[in-house]
Coordinates of C-alpha atoms in Angstrom, one line a residue:
M1142 CA 0.0 0.0 0.0
A1143 CA 1.3 3.4 -0.9
K1144 CA 1.4 6.2 1.7
V1145 CA 2.1 10.0 1.6
D1146 CA 5.0 11.1 3.8
K1147 CA 5.4 14.4 5.6
K1148 CA 6.9 16.0 2.5
G1149 CA 3.9 15.1 0.3
I1150 CA 5.8 12.3 -1.6
V1151 CA 4.0 9.1 -2.3
R1152 CA 5.9 6.0 -1.3
G1153 CA 5.1 2.3 -1.5
K1154 CA 3.3 -0.1 -3.9
A1155 CA -0.1 0.6 -5.5
G1156 CA -1.2 -2.0 -7.9
S1157 CA 1.3 -2.7 -10.6
V1158 CA 3.5 0.4 -9.9
V1159 CA 5.9 1.5 -7.2
Y1160 CA 6.1 5.0 -5.8
R1161 CA 9.4 6.3 -4.4
G1162 CA 11.0 9.6 -3.7
Y1163 CA 14.3 11.1 -4.9
R1164 CA 15.2 14.5 -3.4
E1165 CA 12.1 16.5 -4.2
M1166 CA 10.8 14.4 -7.0
N1167 CA 8.2 11.7 -6.9
I1168 CA 9.2 8.8 -9.1
I1169 CA 6.7 6.1 -10.4
Q1170 CA 8.1 2.9 -11.8
G1171 CA 6.8 -0.5 -12.8
K1172 CA 6.7 -3.2 -10.2
P1173 CA 9.7 -5.5 -10.6
R1174 CA 9.1 -8.9 -11.8
K1175 CA 11.0 -12.0 -12.8
F1176 CA 12.2 -12.5 -16.4
E1177 CA 13.4 -15.7 -17.8
Q1178 CA 17.0 -15.3 -18.8
T1179 CA 18.1 -16.6 -22.2
S1180 CA 21.2 -18.7 -22.6
A1181 CA 23.1 -15.7 -24.1
S1182 CA 22.3 -13.4 -21.1
I1183 CA 23.3 -16.2 -18.7
Q1184 CA 26.7 -16.6 -20.5
A1185 CA 27.3 -12.8 -20.5
S1186 CA 26.5 -12.4 -16.8
T1187 CA 28.7 -15.4 -15.9
E1188 CA 31.6 -13.9 -17.9
F1189 CA 31.2 -10.5 -16.4
G1190 CA 31.0 -11.9 -12.8
L1191 CA 34.1 -14.0 -13.4
S1192 CA 36.0 -10.9 -14.7
S1193 CA 34.9 -8.8 -11.7
T1194 CA 36.0 -11.4 -9.0
T1195 CA 39.2 -12.1 -10.8
A1196 CA 40.1 -8.4 -11.0
A1197 CA 39.3 -8.0 -7.3
V1198 CA 41.8 -10.8 -6.5
I1199 CA 44.5 -9.1 -8.6
R1200 CA 44.0 -5.7 -6.9
Q1201 CA 44.1 -7.3 -3.5
A1202 CA 47.3 -9.2 -4.2
F1203 CA 49.1 -6.1 -5.5
E1204 CA 47.9 -3.8 -2.8
P1205 CA 51.3 -3.7 -1.0
A1206 CA 52.9 -2.7 -4.3
Y1207 CA 50.7 0.1 -5.5
V1208 CA 50.0 1.6 -2.0
H1209 CA 47.4 4.0 -3.4
R1210 CA 45.1 3.4 -6.3
D1211 CA 42.6 5.7 -8.0
G1212 CA 38.8 5.3 -7.8
E1213 CA 38.5 4.0 -11.4
A1214 CA 40.9 1.1 -10.9
V1215 CA 38.0 -1.2 -10.1
S1216 CA 36.2 -0.8 -13.4
R1217 CA 39.4 -0.5 -15.4
S1218 CA 40.9 -3.7 -14.1
T1219 CA 37.6 -5.6 -14.6
Q1220 CA 37.4 -4.4 -18.2
L1221 CA 41.0 -5.5 -19.0
V1222 CA 40.3 -9.0 -17.5
Y1223 CA 37.1 -9.2 -19.4
R1224 CA 38.9 -8.3 -22.6
G1225 CA 41.5 -11.0 -21.9
L1226 CA 38.7 -13.6 -21.5
R1227 CA 37.0 -12.6 -24.6
N1228 CA 40.2 -12.9 -26.6
S1229 CA 40.8 -16.4 -25.3
L1230 CA 41.3 -19.2 -27.8
R1231 CA 41.4 -22.1 -25.4
G1232 CA 37.8 -22.1 -24.0
S1233 CA 34.3 -21.2 -24.7
V1234 CA 32.0 -18.8 -22.6
G1235 CA 31.2 -20.4 -19.3
Q1236 CA 34.1 -22.9 -19.6
R1237 CA 37.2 -20.6 -19.1
D1238 CA 39.0 -18.5 -16.6
L1239 CA 42.1 -16.4 -16.4
H1240 CA 44.3 -19.5 -17.0
D1241 CA 42.7 -19.7 -20.5
A1242 CA 42.7 -15.9 -21.1
D1243 CA 44.9 -13.8 -23.3
L1244 CA 47.3 -12.2 -20.7
E1245 CA 48.6 -9.6 -23.1
S1246 CA 45.6 -7.4 -22.2
L1247 CA 46.9 -7.2 -18.6
I1248 CA 50.4 -6.0 -19.4
G1249 CA 50.6 -2.3 -18.8
M1250 CA 47.6 -2.2 -16.5
D1251 CA 48.1 0.8 -14.1
F1252 CA 46.7 0.8 -10.6
N1253 CA 46.8 4.6 -10.4
I1254 CA 45.9 6.3 -13.7
R1255 CA 46.9 9.7 -12.2
S1256 CA 50.5 8.7 -12.3
R1257 CA 51.0 6.2 -15.2
M1258 CA 54.2 4.2 -14.9
S1259 CA 54.9 4.5 -18.6
E1260 CA 54.9 8.3 -18.2
V1261 CA 56.8 8.5 -15.0
L1262 CA 59.6 6.0 -15.7
Q1263 CA 61.3 6.8 -19.1
V1264 CA 63.5 3.7 -19.1
S1265 CA 63.1 0.6 -21.2
Q1266 CA 62.3 -2.7 -19.5
R1267 CA 62.3 -6.3 -20.9
V1268 CA 61.2 -9.4 -19.0
E1269 CA 62.4 -12.9 -19.9
R1270 CA 61.7 -16.4 -18.5
D1271 CA 64.2 -19.2 -18.6
E1272 CA 63.6 -22.9 -19.0
E1273 CA 63.2 -23.4 -15.2
G1274 CA 60.6 -20.7 -15.0
R1275 CA 62.7 -18.0 -13.3
L1276 CA 62.3 -14.4 -14.4
S1277 CA 64.8 -11.8 -15.3
V1278 CA 64.2 -8.1 -15.9
F1279 CA 66.6 -6.2 -18.1
M1280 CA 66.5 -2.5 -17.3
G1281 CA 68.2 0.3 -19.3
A1282 CA 70.4 3.0 -17.9
L1283 CA 68.6 5.5 -15.7
N1284 CA 69.3 9.2 -14.9
A1285 CA 67.2 10.1 -11.9
K1286 CA 67.0 13.8 -12.9
T1287 CA 65.9 13.3 -16.5
D1288 CA 64.3 9.9 -16.7
L1289 CA 61.8 10.3 -13.9
R1290 CA 58.9 12.6 -14.6
V1291 CA 57.6 13.4 -11.1
P1292 CA 55.5 16.4 -9.9
L1293 CA 57.1 19.3 -8.1
S1294 CA 55.4 18.2 -4.9
I1295 CA 57.5 15.0 -5.0
S1296 CA 60.8 16.1 -6.6
K1297 CA 61.3 19.0 -4.2
P1298 CA 61.3 17.1 -0.9
V1299 CA 62.5 13.7 -2.2
S1300 CA 65.8 12.3 -1.0
K1301 CA 65.8 8.8 -2.6
Y1302 CA 63.7 6.6 -4.8
R1303 CA 63.0 2.9 -4.7
L1304 CA 62.0 0.8 -7.8
R1305 CA 60.2 -2.3 -6.5
F1306 CA 59.6 -5.4 -8.6
S1307 CA 57.0 -7.7 -7.1
L1308 CA 56.4 -11.2 -8.4
I1309 CA 53.2 -13.0 -7.5
G1310 CA 52.0 -16.5 -8.4
F1311 CA 48.2 -17.2 -8.9
N1312 CA 46.1 -20.3 -9.2
F1313 CA 42.5 -19.5 -9.6
R1314 CA 41.4 -23.1 -9.7
K1315 CA 43.0 -23.9 -6.4
E1316 CA 42.0 -20.4 -5.1
Y1317 CA 45.3 -19.2 -3.7
Y1318 CA 48.1 -16.7 -4.6
E1319 CA 51.6 -16.5 -3.3
Y1320 CA 54.1 -13.7 -2.9
L1321 CA 57.1 -15.2 -4.5
E1322 CA 59.8 -12.5 -4.4
V1323 CA 60.4 -8.8 -4.2
K1324 CA 63.4 -7.0 -5.7
D1325 CA 64.3 -3.4 -4.9
V1326 CA 66.6 -0.9 -6.6
E1327 CA 67.3 2.1 -4.4
F1328 CA 69.1 5.3 -5.6
R1329 CA 69.4 8.9 -4.6
W1330 CA 67.4 11.7 -6.3
Q1331 CA 70.4 12.7 -8.4
A1332 CA 71.9 9.3 -9.1
Q1333 CA 72.8 7.7 -12.4
L1334 CA 72.3 4.0 -12.8
E1335 CA 73.9 1.8 -15.5
A1336 CA 71.9 -0.8 -17.4
R1337 CA 71.4 -3.9 -15.3
E1338 CA 69.7 -7.3 -15.0
I1339 CA 67.4 -8.0 -12.1
R1340 CA 67.1 -11.8 -11.6
F1341 CA 64.5 -13.5 -9.5
E1342 CA 65.9 -16.7 -7.9
T1343 CA 62.5 -18.2 -6.9
R1344 CA 61.4 -21.1 -9.0
P1345 CA 57.6 -20.9 -9.3
E1346 CA 55.3 -23.9 -9.0
P1347 CA 54.1 -25.4 -12.3
D1348 CA 50.5 -24.6 -11.4
Q1349 CA 51.1 -20.8 -10.8
L1350 CA 50.2 -18.1 -13.2
L1351 CA 52.8 -15.4 -12.8
M1352 CA 52.4 -11.6 -12.7
L1353 CA 55.2 -9.1 -12.3
S1354 CA 54.7 -5.5 -11.3
V1355 CA 57.0 -2.5 -11.0
S1356 CA 56.3 0.5 -8.7
L1357 CA 58.1 3.7 -7.8
L1358 CA 58.3 4.8 -4.2
A1359 CA 59.6 8.2 -3.2
Y1360 CA 61.1 9.0 0.3
S1361 CA 62.0 12.1 2.1
E1362 CA 64.8 12.1 4.7
T1363 CA 63.9 13.2 8.2
R1364 CA 66.1 14.5 11.0
M1365 CA 66.0 11.2 12.7
E1366 CA 69.0 8.9 12.0
E1367 CA 68.3 6.9 8.8
G1368 CA 64.7 8.0 9.0
Y1369 CA 62.6 8.4 5.8
V1370 CA 59.0 9.3 5.2
L1371 CA 57.0 7.8 2.2
L1372 CA 55.8 10.6 -0.1
N1373 CA 53.5 8.5 -2.2
S1374 CA 49.8 9.6 -2.2
K1375 CA 46.6 9.2 -4.2
E1376 CA 48.0 11.8 -6.6
F1377 CA 51.3 10.1 -7.1
S1378 CA 51.7 6.3 -6.7
P1379 CA 52.8 4.8 -10.0
C1380 CA 52.5 1.0 -10.3
S1381 CA 51.7 -1.2 -13.3
I1382 CA 51.9 -4.9 -14.4
I1383 CA 54.8 -5.3 -16.8
A1384 CA 54.7 -9.1 -17.4
A1385 CA 52.3 -12.1 -17.1
F1386 CA 52.9 -15.8 -17.9
H1387 CA 50.5 -18.7 -18.0
A1388 CA 50.8 -21.6 -15.6
E1389 CA 52.3 -24.8 -17.1
E1390 CA 49.9 -27.1 -15.2
P1391 CA 46.9 -25.0 -13.9
G1392 CA 44.9 -28.1 -12.9
E1393 CA 41.3 -29.0 -13.4
Y1394 CA 38.2 -27.0 -12.5
P1395 CA 37.0 -27.9 -9.0
A1396 CA 33.8 -29.8 -8.9
R1397 CA 33.0 -28.6 -5.4
P1398 CA 34.0 -25.7 -3.1
V1399 CA 37.8 -25.5 -2.7
N1400 CA 39.3 -26.3 0.7
M1401 CA 43.0 -25.7 -0.1
E1402 CA 45.4 -28.1 1.7
L1403 CA 49.0 -27.1 1.7
D1404 CA 51.5 -29.8 0.5
A1405 CA 54.9 -30.3 2.1
A1406 CA 56.6 -27.7 -0.1
Q1407 CA 53.9 -25.1 0.5
Q1408 CA 54.0 -25.6 4.3
V1409 CA 57.6 -24.4 4.3
R1410 CA 56.6 -21.0 2.8
G1411 CA 53.0 -21.0 4.1
A1412 CA 53.3 -17.5 5.4
S1413 CA 53.5 -16.1 1.8
I1414 CA 50.5 -18.0 0.6
N1415 CA 47.0 -16.4 0.8
N1416 CA 43.6 -17.8 0.1
M1417 CA 41.5 -15.9 -2.4
C1418 CA 38.1 -14.4 -1.9
Y1419 CA 37.3 -15.8 -5.4
E1420 CA 33.8 -16.6 -6.7
G1421 CA 34.8 -17.6 -10.2
N1422 CA 34.7 -21.4 -9.7
R1423 CA 31.2 -21.1 -8.1
L1424 CA 30.0 -19.1 -11.1
L1425 CA 31.3 -21.7 -13.5
R1426 CA 29.6 -24.5 -11.6
E1427 CA 26.3 -22.7 -11.5
H1428 CA 26.6 -22.0 -15.3
E1429 CA 27.2 -25.7 -16.0
R1430 CA 24.2 -26.7 -13.8
R1431 CA 21.9 -24.2 -15.6
K1432 CA 23.2 -25.5 -19.0
E1433 CA 22.4 -29.1 -18.0
K1434 CA 19.0 -28.1 -16.7
R1435 CA 18.1 -26.3 -19.9
S1436 CA 19.3 -29.2 -22.1
K1437 CA 17.2 -31.7 -20.0
G1438 CA 14.2 -29.5 -20.4
K1439 CA 14.6 -29.3 -24.1
L1440 CA 15.0 -33.1 -24.4
K1441 CA 11.9 -33.6 -22.3
A1442 CA 9.9 -31.3 -24.5
V1443 CA 11.0 -33.1 -27.7
N1444 CA 10.2 -36.5 -26.2
A1445 CA 6.7 -35.3 -25.2
G1446 CA 6.1 -33.9 -28.7
M1447 CA 7.1 -37.2 -30.3
M1448 CA 4.7 -39.1 -28.0
R1449 CA 1.8 -36.9 -28.9
N1450 CA 2.5 -37.3 -32.6
S1451 CA 2.7 -41.1 -32.3
S1452 CA -0.5 -41.5 -30.4
G1453 CA -2.6 -39.3 -32.8
R1454 CA -4.8 -40.9 -35.6
M1455 CA -5.2 -39.8 -39.2
K1456 CA -8.7 -38.6 -39.9
P1457 CA -10.3 -38.2 -43.3
T1458 CA -10.5 -34.6 -44.4
M1459 CA -13.8 -33.1 -45.5
K1460 CA -13.9 -31.4 -48.8
S1461 CA -14.9 -27.8 -48.9
G1462 CA -18.5 -26.9 -49.7
K1463 CA -17.5 -25.2 -53.0
T1464 CA -15.8 -28.3 -54.2
A1465 CA -18.7 -30.6 -53.2
T1466 CA -21.2 -28.3 -55.0
R1467 CA -19.1 -28.4 -58.1
Q1468 CA -19.0 -32.2 -58.1
G1469 CA -22.8 -32.3 -57.6
M1470 CA -23.3 -30.0 -60.6
D1471 CA -21.1 -32.2 -62.7
Q1472 CA -23.1 -35.3 -61.8
I1473 CA -26.4 -33.5 -62.8
E1474 CA -24.9 -32.4 -66.0
D1475 CA -23.8 -35.9 -66.8
S1476 CA -27.2 -37.3 -66.1
S1477 CA -29.0 -34.7 -68.3
K1478 CA -27.0 -35.2 -71.4
F1479 CA -28.9 -36.5 -74.5
Q1480 CA -27.8 -39.7 -76.0
S1481 CA -27.7 -40.0 -79.8
K1482 CA -30.2 -42.2 -81.7
K1483 CA -32.5 -42.5 -78.7
R1484 CA -36.2 -41.4 -78.4
V1485 CA -36.8 -38.8 -75.8
S1486 CA -40.3 -38.0 -74.3
F1487 CA -41.1 -34.6 -73.1
S1488 CA -44.4 -35.5 -71.4
S1489 CA -44.8 -36.1 -67.7
K1490 CA -46.0 -39.6 -68.4
R1491 CA -44.1 -42.4 -70.0

């Protein structure tokens, strides 16, 4: 039942419409009702939900690296993950995750668009992976005065910089991620660095999808002995993903909720392993159940139609009145035709 509040705005349900207020306006809208989703809409919603929960895990894992992110990082990261899934060549909609996606769409993803890493750090970087799975970053020569484009609010009080390379391994089917290794390159604000190779010694597990990020941290020296204050803020906190590699053996999709049990090797470094708040596997299972339910419903409808057709009898069809009348006239005309060489009487008596 709809009621009028103190401000004269109607609120509540009245028949098939709903009244509600927004600021000083009275809004009338249709009463919400259920709609049957098509297979295409179910697939699209599953893919978008999978992209959203995957992007949330990536943002959570790299939070220590980017420190501050902008407000649009949520939608931007979800869009990039969705693009990677759409460009996948190894799975169909509802039967794929980030392990099947095109990871090229994630390379260059910035967590803070107000300070893009490609604009701040004017130095070439190349990432390679050896046969054992270890990564190496080849960085060009760097002049801190000319190769770093930082705002005046940072360059004036800064004392030193730190380039941080963070390597994280993901497995979305086992629902965990692991902080594998962090490499830092520190230098003073006026320093000049030669080209170098930054090698990661950690050998990733075969089931881990690898992502490598680089971030720039600026510090100001205080009067305290060896004391520094971090200058990064929401306006300046550059961090982006510079490399991503598929897992060699990602494993099968879980048929039930995952309860990750650490093996002997993982128990040694268990502190660096984190469980995901990941809903992707549940979405894929629900999509598969819906698909099976729809296929069973279609098969049942086809079988019912075949049974009705087999039990029906063929009935003779009646001719139309026009056709019957025409045939009757033809019979009359045939009976009234005169036969040759035969006497015909026109009297009423014979």
